[in-house]
Coordinates of C-alpha atoms in Angstrom, one line a residue:
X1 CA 19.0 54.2 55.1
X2 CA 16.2 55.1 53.1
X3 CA 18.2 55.8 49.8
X4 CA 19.6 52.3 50.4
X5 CA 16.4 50.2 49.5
X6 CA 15.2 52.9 47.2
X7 CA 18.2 51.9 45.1
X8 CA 17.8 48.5 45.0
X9 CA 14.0 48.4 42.6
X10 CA 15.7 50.4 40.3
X11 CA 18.7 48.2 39.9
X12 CA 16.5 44.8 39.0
X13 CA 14.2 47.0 36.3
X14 CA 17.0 48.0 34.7
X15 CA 17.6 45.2 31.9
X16 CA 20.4 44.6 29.6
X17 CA 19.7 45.3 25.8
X18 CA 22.1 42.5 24.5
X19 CA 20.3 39.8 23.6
X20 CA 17.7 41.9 21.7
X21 CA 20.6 43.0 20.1
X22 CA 21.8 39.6 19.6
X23 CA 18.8 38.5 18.1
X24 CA 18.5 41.3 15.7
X25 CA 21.4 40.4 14.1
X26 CA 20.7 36.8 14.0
X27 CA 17.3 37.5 12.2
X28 CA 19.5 39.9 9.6
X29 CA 21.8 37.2 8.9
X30 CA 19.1 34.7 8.5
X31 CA 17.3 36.5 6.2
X32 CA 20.5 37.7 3.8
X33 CA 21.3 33.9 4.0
X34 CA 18.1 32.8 3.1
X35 CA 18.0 35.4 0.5
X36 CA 21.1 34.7 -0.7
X37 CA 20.4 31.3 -1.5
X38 CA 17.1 31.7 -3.2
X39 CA 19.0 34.2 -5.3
X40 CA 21.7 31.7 -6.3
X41 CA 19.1 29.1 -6.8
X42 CA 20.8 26.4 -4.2
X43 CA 16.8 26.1 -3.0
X44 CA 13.7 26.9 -4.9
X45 CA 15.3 27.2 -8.6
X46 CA 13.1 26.7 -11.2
X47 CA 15.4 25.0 -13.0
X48 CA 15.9 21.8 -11.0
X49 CA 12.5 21.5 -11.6
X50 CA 13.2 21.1 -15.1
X51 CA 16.1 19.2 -15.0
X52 CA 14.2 16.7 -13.0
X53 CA 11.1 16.7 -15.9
X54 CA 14.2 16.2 -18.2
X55 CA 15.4 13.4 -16.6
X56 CA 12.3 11.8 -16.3
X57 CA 12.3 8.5 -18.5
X58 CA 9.6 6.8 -20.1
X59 CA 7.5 4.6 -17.8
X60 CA 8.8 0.9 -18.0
X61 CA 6.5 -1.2 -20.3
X62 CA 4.2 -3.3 -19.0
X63 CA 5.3 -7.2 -18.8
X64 CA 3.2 -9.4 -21.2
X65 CA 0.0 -10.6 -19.3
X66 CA -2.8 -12.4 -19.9
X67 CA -6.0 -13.2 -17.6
X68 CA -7.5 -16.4 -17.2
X69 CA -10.8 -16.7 -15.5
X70 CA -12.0 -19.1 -13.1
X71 CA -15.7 -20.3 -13.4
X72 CA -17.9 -18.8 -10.2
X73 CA -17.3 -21.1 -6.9
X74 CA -20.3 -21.8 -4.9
X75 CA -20.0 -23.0 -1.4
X76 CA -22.3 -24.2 1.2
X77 CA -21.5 -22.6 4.6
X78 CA -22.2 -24.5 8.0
X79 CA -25.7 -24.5 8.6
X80 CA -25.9 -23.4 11.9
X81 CA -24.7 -19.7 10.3
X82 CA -26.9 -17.1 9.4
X83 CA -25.7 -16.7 5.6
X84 CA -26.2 -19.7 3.4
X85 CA -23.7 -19.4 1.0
X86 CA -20.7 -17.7 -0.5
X87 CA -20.5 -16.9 -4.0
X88 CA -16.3 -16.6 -5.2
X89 CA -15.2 -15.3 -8.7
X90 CA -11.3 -14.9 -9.4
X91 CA -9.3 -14.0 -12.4
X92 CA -5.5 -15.5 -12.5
X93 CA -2.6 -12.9 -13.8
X94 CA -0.4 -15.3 -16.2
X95 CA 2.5 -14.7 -18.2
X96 CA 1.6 -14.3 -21.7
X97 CA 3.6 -17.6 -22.3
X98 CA 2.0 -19.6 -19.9
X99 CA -1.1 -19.1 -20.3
X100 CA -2.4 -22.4 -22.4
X101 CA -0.2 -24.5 -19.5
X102 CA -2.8 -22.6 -17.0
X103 CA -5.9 -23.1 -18.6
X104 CA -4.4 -27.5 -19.0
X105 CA -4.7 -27.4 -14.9
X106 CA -7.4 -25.2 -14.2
X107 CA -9.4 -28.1 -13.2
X108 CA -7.2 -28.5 -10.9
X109 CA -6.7 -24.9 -9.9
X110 CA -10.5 -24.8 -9.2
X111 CA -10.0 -27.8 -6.9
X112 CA -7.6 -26.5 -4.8
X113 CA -9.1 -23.2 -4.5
X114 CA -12.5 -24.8 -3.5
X115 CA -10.8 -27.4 -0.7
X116 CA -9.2 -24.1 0.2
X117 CA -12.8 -22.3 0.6
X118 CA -14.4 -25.2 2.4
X119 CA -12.0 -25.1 5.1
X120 CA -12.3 -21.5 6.3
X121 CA -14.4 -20.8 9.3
X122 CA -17.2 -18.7 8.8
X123 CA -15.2 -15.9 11.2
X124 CA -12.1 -16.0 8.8
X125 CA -15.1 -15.0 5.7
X126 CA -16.9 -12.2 7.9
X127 CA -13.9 -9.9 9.0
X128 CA -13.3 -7.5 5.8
X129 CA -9.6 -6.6 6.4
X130 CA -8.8 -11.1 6.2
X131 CA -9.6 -10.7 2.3
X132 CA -5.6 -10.0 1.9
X133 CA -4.7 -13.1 4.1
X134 CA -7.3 -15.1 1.8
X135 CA -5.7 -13.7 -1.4
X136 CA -2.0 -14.5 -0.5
X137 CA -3.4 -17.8 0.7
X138 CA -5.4 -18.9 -2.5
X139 CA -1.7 -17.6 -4.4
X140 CA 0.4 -19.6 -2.8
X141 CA -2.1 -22.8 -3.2
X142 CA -2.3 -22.2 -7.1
X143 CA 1.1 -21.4 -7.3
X144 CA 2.3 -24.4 -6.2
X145 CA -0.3 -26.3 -8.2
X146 CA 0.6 -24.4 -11.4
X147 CA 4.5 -24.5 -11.2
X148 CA 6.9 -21.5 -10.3
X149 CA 6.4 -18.3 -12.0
X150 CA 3.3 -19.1 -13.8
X151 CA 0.8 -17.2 -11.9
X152 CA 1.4 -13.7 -11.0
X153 CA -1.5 -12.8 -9.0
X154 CA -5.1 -14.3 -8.0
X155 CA -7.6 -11.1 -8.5
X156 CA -11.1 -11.8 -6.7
X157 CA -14.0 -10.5 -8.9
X158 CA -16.8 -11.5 -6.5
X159 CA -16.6 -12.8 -3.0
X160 CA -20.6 -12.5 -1.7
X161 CA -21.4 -14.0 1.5
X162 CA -25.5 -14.5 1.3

């Protein structure tokens, strides 16, 4: 009876080697695969590298475009804020062909875009990240003042809240 349960420790140490075997032969065949395929350049070649610098083309040129500037917009804010006044300078991205039709209704332009300013609550000025909202806002506004496709972009120079 006593050899009986001084077999049975000895039986669950005992541990089968096969998976480390496994594994070691999993970890060899990575390796030659990885090997081989750096070798044969299907990964890390130096030469799609270049092919890729070959195929590179020339940057696209840049469309024809002309700036026209819009005088400096003053506004009066409510009074019951504690800055007085916001200061707004803005450049308009034209097509090089349009750009004596734009300057014809900038009056107009500036008109819109001061309605536009006017009308904001003083909440909509103060919050930084609502610049983008303003931007596409003021866009839309002179593009349909201007006509389709002859304003590209409104880019604010100034916009000072004091």
């Amino acid at each position: 009876m006593a050899d009986a349960t001084a077999d049975e420790p000895a039986t669950e140490t005992k541990s089968s080697k096969m998976p480390l075997i496994i594994g070691l032969v999993l970890l060899l065949a990575g390796g030659g695969g990885g090997f081989f395929a750096t070798w044969s350049g299907m990964i890390l070649s130096g030469e799609s590298v270049d092919e890729h610098a070959e195929e590179a083309k020339e940057p696209d040129a840049l469309p024809e475009v002309a700036f026209v500037t819009i005088d400096p917009i003053t506004i009066s804010l409510p009074s019951r804020s504690v800055q007085q006044h916001l200061r707004f300078r803005a450049s308009l991205e034209v097509p090089s062909e349009h750009v004596d039709d734009v300057e014809a209704i900038l009056p107009r332009v500036v008109d819109v875009l001061n309605s536009y300013l006017r009308a904001l609550e003083l909440k909509d000025l103060e919050n930084p990240s609502s610049l983008t909202r303003l931007r596409a806002q003021m866009l839309r506004r002179v593009q349909v003042v201007a006509g389709p496709d002859r304003v590209n972009d409104v880019l604010i120079m100034e916009f000072v809240l004091n």
